[in-house]
């Protein structure tokens, strides 16, 4: 067995004759365990929050989306639609037309977005899973709206006596042609009866009204070929880049294709930045806590000074003596990190199974167990422990021993 490792293990198992040294060693080990457990729990909590947040936002997002390269609208022919259907890896696609509009109901108003979708929309997104009340009934007369807009405008489902009014400014050409006409108005209007209300997040709940594609095209004075985007359902077993290239070759350079992460790039950056900031803060706490390791090893060096002197006279070199305390410090921090991750894992699994910590009466705090977090915590503890042990063991010198 390696001599420094053998002696270091003996030092870890044995108790000092000084009770103060034993207390310091115990507190040092406890700090390492608590610090590593706290770091693992926080990283698991942020992983759960990230997944939870993305699940809601991605219910609106398809696997792949084609948006105009310039401007707000693109045109797609029937021949292009047939070619898109034949693309290997495209399971389904749906056309949409989106524009900012003015909502009016019982003298209450709100500015939001109307999104016209075709019958294939539910095949490429999971938006119907966000329904809070009612059903997904989207056609030329009915629509689904966010709960935020519904509350602001006092809207209810299946209220045929008091439908939602949607107002859109007329184009300059239409407004000029109708100038001087009796009862002419500067906007196009369409009434929508709500069939359902969705609930996702505060910003999205106050943003969209989903209705039929053809009625939105008419409202915006667009023909049947004009849309603002195409949503794709992709076969995950196929190569995404190949699918993108095939779609681009059909739609030419008129569109830009974005996958799920690219569609939510801002949200991903924000969540990743928050996760990194939290990790750095807790790492700083661990760095401060691991100063205890330096102090504990130095106390051990002083406590075992006579033993070190004996080993030195028996032929042990200064370098080997330093290695003994270096290995001891590294072992203490590594074992403490393992115990901390084990305790953190038990707490995370209990939260996943029992949901003992809740956001409200019905929703447990989201957490996620990831092996990458285990690796990150252990690597952080071990690296910091190695640095602390190196600093402390460097105090060993020939002058101190003799």
Coordinates of C-alpha atoms in Angstrom, one line a residue:
X1 CA 0.0 0.0 0.0
X2 CA 1.2 3.5 -0.7
X3 CA 2.8 4.8 2.5
X4 CA 1.4 8.4 2.7
X5 CA -2.1 7.0 2.0
X6 CA -1.8 4.4 4.7
X7 CA -0.7 6.9 7.3
X8 CA -3.3 9.4 6.2
X9 CA -6.1 6.8 6.6
X10 CA -4.8 6.0 10.1
X11 CA -4.9 9.7 11.0
X12 CA -8.5 10.0 9.8
X13 CA -9.7 7.0 11.8
X14 CA -7.8 7.8 15.0
X15 CA -8.9 10.4 17.5
X16 CA -6.6 13.1 18.9
X17 CA -5.8 13.3 22.6
X18 CA -6.9 16.9 22.4
X19 CA -10.7 17.2 22.5
X20 CA -10.6 20.6 20.8
X21 CA -8.9 19.1 17.7
X22 CA -11.6 16.4 17.5
X23 CA -14.3 19.0 17.7
X24 CA -12.6 21.1 15.0
X25 CA -12.3 18.0 12.7
X26 CA -15.9 17.1 13.2
X27 CA -17.2 20.6 12.5
X28 CA -15.0 20.8 9.4
X29 CA -16.4 17.5 8.1
X30 CA -20.0 18.7 8.9
X31 CA -19.4 21.9 7.0
X32 CA -18.3 20.1 3.9
X33 CA -21.3 17.7 4.0
X34 CA -23.8 20.5 4.5
X35 CA -22.2 22.7 1.8
X36 CA -22.1 20.0 -0.8
X37 CA -25.6 18.9 0.0
X38 CA -26.9 22.5 -0.3
X39 CA -25.1 23.0 -3.6
X40 CA -26.6 19.8 -5.0
X41 CA -30.1 20.6 -3.8
X42 CA -30.0 24.1 -5.3
X43 CA -28.7 22.8 -8.7
X44 CA -31.4 20.2 -8.7
X45 CA -34.0 22.8 -7.8
X46 CA -32.9 25.0 -10.7
X47 CA -32.9 22.1 -13.1
X48 CA -36.5 21.4 -12.1
X49 CA -37.5 25.0 -12.5
X50 CA -35.9 25.1 -15.9
X51 CA -37.8 22.1 -17.1
X52 CA -41.0 23.3 -15.6
X53 CA -40.7 26.7 -17.3
X54 CA -39.7 25.3 -20.6
X55 CA -42.6 22.8 -20.5
X56 CA -45.1 25.6 -20.4
X57 CA -43.5 27.8 -23.0
X58 CA -42.7 24.9 -25.4
X59 CA -46.4 23.9 -25.4
X60 CA -46.8 26.8 -27.8
X61 CA -43.7 25.9 -29.8
X62 CA -43.3 23.3 -32.5
X63 CA -40.2 21.1 -33.0
X64 CA -39.3 23.4 -35.9
X65 CA -40.6 26.7 -37.1
X66 CA -40.2 28.6 -40.4
X67 CA -40.5 32.4 -40.1
X68 CA -40.1 35.1 -42.8
X69 CA -36.5 36.2 -43.3
X70 CA -37.6 39.7 -44.0
X71 CA -41.0 41.3 -43.3
X72 CA -43.9 39.7 -41.5
X73 CA -45.5 37.5 -44.1
X74 CA -44.6 34.8 -46.7
X75 CA -46.5 33.1 -49.4
X76 CA -46.7 29.4 -49.9
X77 CA -48.1 27.6 -52.9
X78 CA -50.0 24.3 -53.1
X79 CA -47.1 22.8 -54.9
X80 CA -44.7 23.7 -52.1
X81 CA -47.2 22.3 -49.5
X82 CA -47.1 19.0 -51.4
X83 CA -43.3 18.9 -51.4
X84 CA -43.2 19.7 -47.7
X85 CA -45.5 16.8 -47.0
X86 CA -43.1 14.5 -48.8
X87 CA -40.0 15.6 -46.9
X88 CA -38.5 12.6 -45.0
X89 CA -38.7 13.3 -41.3
X90 CA -41.6 15.8 -41.4
X91 CA -44.5 14.1 -39.7
X92 CA -46.9 17.0 -40.0
X93 CA -46.9 20.8 -40.6
X94 CA -49.3 23.6 -39.9
X95 CA -49.7 27.1 -41.3
X96 CA -50.3 30.1 -39.1
X97 CA -51.0 33.9 -39.5
X98 CA -50.2 36.2 -36.6
X99 CA -50.7 39.9 -36.1
X100 CA -51.2 42.5 -33.3
X101 CA -54.9 43.5 -32.9
X102 CA -57.2 45.4 -30.7
X103 CA -59.6 43.4 -28.4
X104 CA -62.9 45.1 -27.3
X105 CA -65.6 43.7 -25.0
X106 CA -68.2 45.6 -22.9
X107 CA -66.2 48.9 -23.2
X108 CA -63.1 47.2 -22.0
X109 CA -60.1 47.0 -24.4
X110 CA -56.7 45.2 -24.6
X111 CA -54.0 45.0 -27.3
X112 CA -52.8 41.5 -28.0
X113 CA -52.2 39.1 -30.8
X114 CA -54.5 37.1 -33.0
X115 CA -53.1 33.8 -34.3
X116 CA -55.0 32.1 -37.1
X117 CA -54.2 28.4 -37.3
X118 CA -55.4 25.5 -39.5
X119 CA -56.8 22.1 -38.5
X120 CA -53.3 20.6 -38.3
X121 CA -52.1 22.9 -35.5
X122 CA -52.8 20.5 -32.7
X123 CA -50.7 17.8 -34.5
X124 CA -47.6 19.9 -34.3
X125 CA -47.9 21.6 -30.9
X126 CA -49.4 20.7 -27.5
X127 CA -51.3 23.9 -27.0
X128 CA -54.5 22.1 -26.3
X129 CA -52.9 20.6 -23.2
X130 CA -52.8 24.1 -21.7
X131 CA -56.6 24.5 -21.7
X132 CA -57.9 25.8 -18.3
X133 CA -61.6 25.8 -19.2
X134 CA -63.7 24.8 -22.1
X135 CA -62.5 23.0 -25.2
X136 CA -60.2 23.5 -28.1
X137 CA -62.7 24.8 -30.7
X138 CA -60.9 27.0 -33.3
X139 CA -62.7 27.9 -36.5
X140 CA -64.1 31.0 -38.3
X141 CA -66.5 31.8 -35.5
X142 CA -64.9 30.4 -32.4
X143 CA -61.5 30.9 -30.6
X144 CA -59.4 30.1 -27.6
X145 CA -57.9 33.0 -25.5
X146 CA -55.5 33.4 -22.6
X147 CA -56.9 33.6 -19.1
X148 CA -55.2 37.0 -18.6
X149 CA -57.1 38.6 -21.4
X150 CA -60.3 36.8 -20.3
X151 CA -60.0 38.4 -16.9
X152 CA -59.1 41.8 -18.2
X153 CA -62.1 41.9 -20.5
X154 CA -64.6 39.9 -18.4
X155 CA -64.9 37.2 -21.1
X156 CA -66.7 33.9 -20.6
X157 CA -66.9 30.7 -22.7
X158 CA -69.8 30.1 -25.1
X159 CA -71.3 33.6 -24.6
X160 CA -73.0 34.1 -27.9
X161 CA -74.9 37.2 -26.7
X162 CA -71.7 39.1 -26.0
X163 CA -68.9 38.0 -28.3
X164 CA -65.3 39.3 -28.3
X165 CA -64.8 42.1 -30.9
X166 CA -61.5 42.0 -32.8
X167 CA -60.4 45.2 -34.6
X168 CA -57.6 45.6 -37.1
X169 CA -56.7 48.8 -39.0
X170 CA -57.5 48.6 -42.7
X171 CA -54.7 48.8 -45.2
X172 CA -54.1 52.1 -46.8
X173 CA -55.5 50.9 -50.1
X174 CA -58.7 49.7 -48.6
X175 CA -59.1 52.8 -46.4
X176 CA -58.6 55.0 -49.5
X177 CA -61.1 53.1 -51.6
X178 CA -63.8 53.3 -48.8
X179 CA -63.1 57.0 -48.2
X180 CA -66.4 58.9 -48.3
X181 CA -68.6 55.8 -48.1
X182 CA -71.5 55.8 -45.7
X183 CA -70.7 54.2 -42.3
X184 CA -67.1 53.7 -43.4
X185 CA -64.7 52.7 -40.5
X186 CA -60.9 52.8 -40.5
X187 CA -60.7 49.2 -39.2
X188 CA -61.8 45.7 -40.0
X189 CA -63.9 44.0 -37.4
X190 CA -64.7 40.3 -36.6
X191 CA -66.7 38.8 -33.6
X192 CA -65.3 35.7 -31.9
X193 CA -67.2 33.5 -29.4
X194 CA -64.8 31.8 -27.0
X195 CA -64.8 28.0 -26.8
X196 CA -61.9 27.7 -24.3
X197 CA -59.4 29.5 -22.2
X198 CA -55.8 28.5 -21.8
X199 CA -53.4 29.1 -18.9
X200 CA -49.6 29.0 -19.3
X201 CA -47.7 32.0 -17.9
X202 CA -48.5 35.7 -17.1
X203 CA -47.0 37.1 -20.4
X204 CA -48.5 34.4 -22.7
X205 CA -51.9 34.5 -20.9
X206 CA -52.2 38.2 -21.9
X207 CA -51.0 37.7 -25.5
X208 CA -52.9 35.3 -27.8
X209 CA -56.3 34.7 -29.3
X210 CA -56.3 31.5 -31.4
X211 CA -58.9 31.2 -34.2
X212 CA -59.3 29.9 -37.7
X213 CA -56.7 30.7 -40.3
X214 CA -59.1 31.8 -43.1
X215 CA -60.9 34.4 -40.9
X216 CA -57.6 36.0 -39.9
X217 CA -56.5 36.1 -43.5
X218 CA -59.7 37.9 -44.4
X219 CA -59.4 40.2 -41.4
X220 CA -55.9 41.2 -42.4
X221 CA -56.8 41.4 -46.1
X222 CA -54.5 38.6 -47.1
X223 CA -55.1 35.9 -49.7
X224 CA -55.1 32.1 -48.9
X225 CA -51.4 31.7 -49.7
X226 CA -50.2 34.4 -47.3
X227 CA -49.1 33.3 -43.8
X228 CA -46.6 34.4 -41.1
X229 CA -45.1 31.0 -40.3
X230 CA -45.1 27.3 -40.7
X231 CA -44.9 24.9 -37.8
X232 CA -43.3 21.4 -38.2
X233 CA -43.6 18.2 -36.3
X234 CA -40.3 16.4 -36.7
X235 CA -39.3 12.7 -36.5
X236 CA -36.7 12.8 -33.7
X237 CA -34.9 9.7 -35.1
X238 CA -34.0 11.7 -38.3
X239 CA -31.2 14.1 -38.8
X240 CA -32.5 17.6 -38.0
X241 CA -29.9 19.4 -40.2
X242 CA -30.9 17.3 -43.2
X243 CA -34.6 18.1 -42.7
X244 CA -33.7 21.8 -42.4
X245 CA -31.8 21.7 -45.7
X246 CA -34.7 19.9 -47.5
X247 CA -37.2 22.4 -46.2
X248 CA -35.0 25.4 -47.1
X249 CA -34.6 24.0 -50.7
X250 CA -38.4 24.0 -51.0
X251 CA -39.1 27.4 -49.4
X252 CA -35.9 29.0 -50.8
X253 CA -34.4 31.8 -48.9
X254 CA -37.7 33.4 -47.9
X255 CA -37.7 31.7 -44.4
X256 CA -35.4 31.1 -41.4
X257 CA -35.8 27.8 -39.6
X258 CA -35.5 27.6 -35.7
X259 CA -35.7 24.6 -33.4
X260 CA -37.2 24.7 -29.9
X261 CA -34.2 26.1 -28.2
X262 CA -33.7 28.8 -30.8
X263 CA -37.3 29.8 -30.6
X264 CA -36.8 30.4 -26.8
X265 CA -33.2 31.5 -26.9
X266 CA -33.8 34.5 -24.5
X267 CA -35.5 32.2 -22.0
X268 CA -32.7 29.6 -22.2
X269 CA -30.0 32.3 -21.8
X270 CA -31.8 33.7 -18.8
X271 CA -32.2 30.4 -17.1
X272 CA -28.7 29.3 -17.8
X273 CA -27.4 32.7 -16.5
X274 CA -29.4 32.3 -13.3
X275 CA -28.1 28.7 -12.8
X276 CA -24.5 29.8 -13.3
X277 CA -24.9 32.8 -10.9
X278 CA -26.3 30.5 -8.2
X279 CA -23.5 28.0 -8.7
X280 CA -20.9 30.6 -8.4
X281 CA -22.4 32.1 -5.3
X282 CA -22.6 28.7 -3.6
X283 CA -19.1 27.9 -4.7
X284 CA -17.9 31.1 -3.1
X285 CA -19.6 29.9 0.1
X286 CA -17.9 26.6 -0.2
X287 CA -14.5 28.3 -0.7
X288 CA -15.0 30.2 2.5
X289 CA -16.2 27.1 4.3
X290 CA -13.1 25.1 3.1
X291 CA -10.8 27.5 4.9
X292 CA -11.9 25.3 7.9
X293 CA -10.2 22.4 6.1
X294 CA -6.9 24.4 6.0
X295 CA -7.2 25.2 9.7
X296 CA -8.1 21.7 10.6
X297 CA -5.1 20.2 8.8
X298 CA -2.8 22.7 10.3
X299 CA -4.2 21.8 13.8
X300 CA -3.6 18.2 12.9
X301 CA 0.0 18.9 11.8
X302 CA 0.6 20.6 15.2
X303 CA -1.1 17.8 17.1
X304 CA 0.8 15.1 15.3
X305 CA 4.1 17.0 15.4
X306 CA 5.8 14.3 17.5
X307 CA 4.6 11.5 15.2
X308 CA 5.9 13.4 12.2
X309 CA 9.3 13.9 14.0
X310 CA 9.4 10.1 14.6
X311 CA 8.6 9.3 11.0
X312 CA 11.2 11.8 9.8
X313 CA 13.9 10.2 11.9
X314 CA 12.8 6.8 10.6
X315 CA 13.6 8.0 7.1
X316 CA 10.4 9.6 5.8
X317 CA 11.2 12.7 3.7
X318 CA 9.6 16.1 4.1
X319 CA 7.9 15.6 0.7
X320 CA 6.3 12.4 2.0
X321 CA 5.2 14.0 5.2
X322 CA 3.6 16.8 3.2
X323 CA 1.9 14.2 1.0
X324 CA 0.5 12.5 4.1
X325 CA -1.4 15.6 5.2
X326 CA -2.3 16.4 1.6
X327 CA -3.9 13.0 1.1
X328 CA -5.7 13.3 4.5
X329 CA -7.2 16.7 3.5
X330 CA -8.2 15.4 0.1
X331 CA -9.8 12.3 1.6
X332 CA -11.8 14.3 4.2
X333 CA -13.2 16.7 1.6
X334 CA -14.0 13.9 -0.9
X335 CA -15.7 11.7 1.7
X336 CA -17.6 14.8 3.0
X337 CA -18.7 15.6 -0.6
X338 CA -19.9 12.1 -1.1
X339 CA -22.0 12.1 2.1
X340 CA -23.3 15.6 1.1
X341 CA -24.4 14.4 -2.4
X342 CA -25.9 11.3 -0.8
X343 CA -28.0 13.3 1.7
X344 CA -29.0 15.7 -1.1
X345 CA -30.0 12.8 -3.4
X346 CA -32.2 11.4 -0.6
X347 CA -33.9 14.8 -0.2
X348 CA -34.4 15.3 -3.9
X349 CA -35.8 11.8 -4.4
X350 CA -38.2 12.2 -1.5
X351 CA -39.4 15.5 -3.0
X352 CA -39.9 13.7 -6.4
X353 CA -41.9 10.8 -4.7
X354 CA -43.8 12.6 -1.9
X355 CA -43.7 16.3 -3.0
X356 CA -43.4 17.4 0.6
X357 CA -42.3 21.0 -0.3
X358 CA -45.2 22.7 -2.3
X359 CA -45.6 26.0 -4.1
X360 CA -49.3 25.9 -3.4
X361 CA -51.8 23.3 -2.2
X362 CA -51.8 21.5 -5.5
X363 CA -48.3 22.0 -7.0
X364 CA -45.1 20.5 -5.6
X365 CA -41.9 22.4 -6.0
X366 CA -40.3 21.1 -9.2
X367 CA -36.9 19.4 -8.8
X368 CA -35.0 17.2 -11.2
X369 CA -32.3 14.6 -10.4
X370 CA -29.4 14.8 -12.9
X371 CA -26.2 12.9 -12.9
X372 CA -24.4 15.9 -14.3
X373 CA -25.2 17.8 -11.1
X374 CA -23.7 15.0 -9.1
X375 CA -20.5 15.3 -11.2
X376 CA -20.4 19.1 -10.9
X377 CA -20.8 19.0 -7.1
X378 CA -18.2 16.3 -6.5
X379 CA -15.7 17.9 -9.0
X380 CA -16.2 21.3 -7.2
X381 CA -15.6 19.8 -3.7
X382 CA -12.6 17.7 -4.8
X383 CA -10.9 20.6 -6.6
X384 CA -11.4 23.0 -3.7
X385 CA -10.4 20.3 -1.3
X386 CA -7.2 19.6 -3.2
X387 CA -6.3 23.3 -3.2
X388 CA -7.1 23.6 0.6
X389 CA -5.0 20.5 1.4
X390 CA -2.1 21.7 -0.7
X391 CA -2.1 25.0 1.1
X392 CA -2.2 23.4 4.5
X393 CA 0.3 20.6 3.8
X394 CA 2.9 23.2 2.5
X395 CA 3.3 24.3 6.2
X396 CA 5.3 21.1 6.8
X397 CA 9.0 22.1 6.9
X398 CA 12.2 20.6 8.3
X399 CA 12.3 23.5 10.8
X400 CA 8.9 22.5 12.1
X401 CA 9.8 18.8 12.4
X402 CA 13.2 19.2 14.1

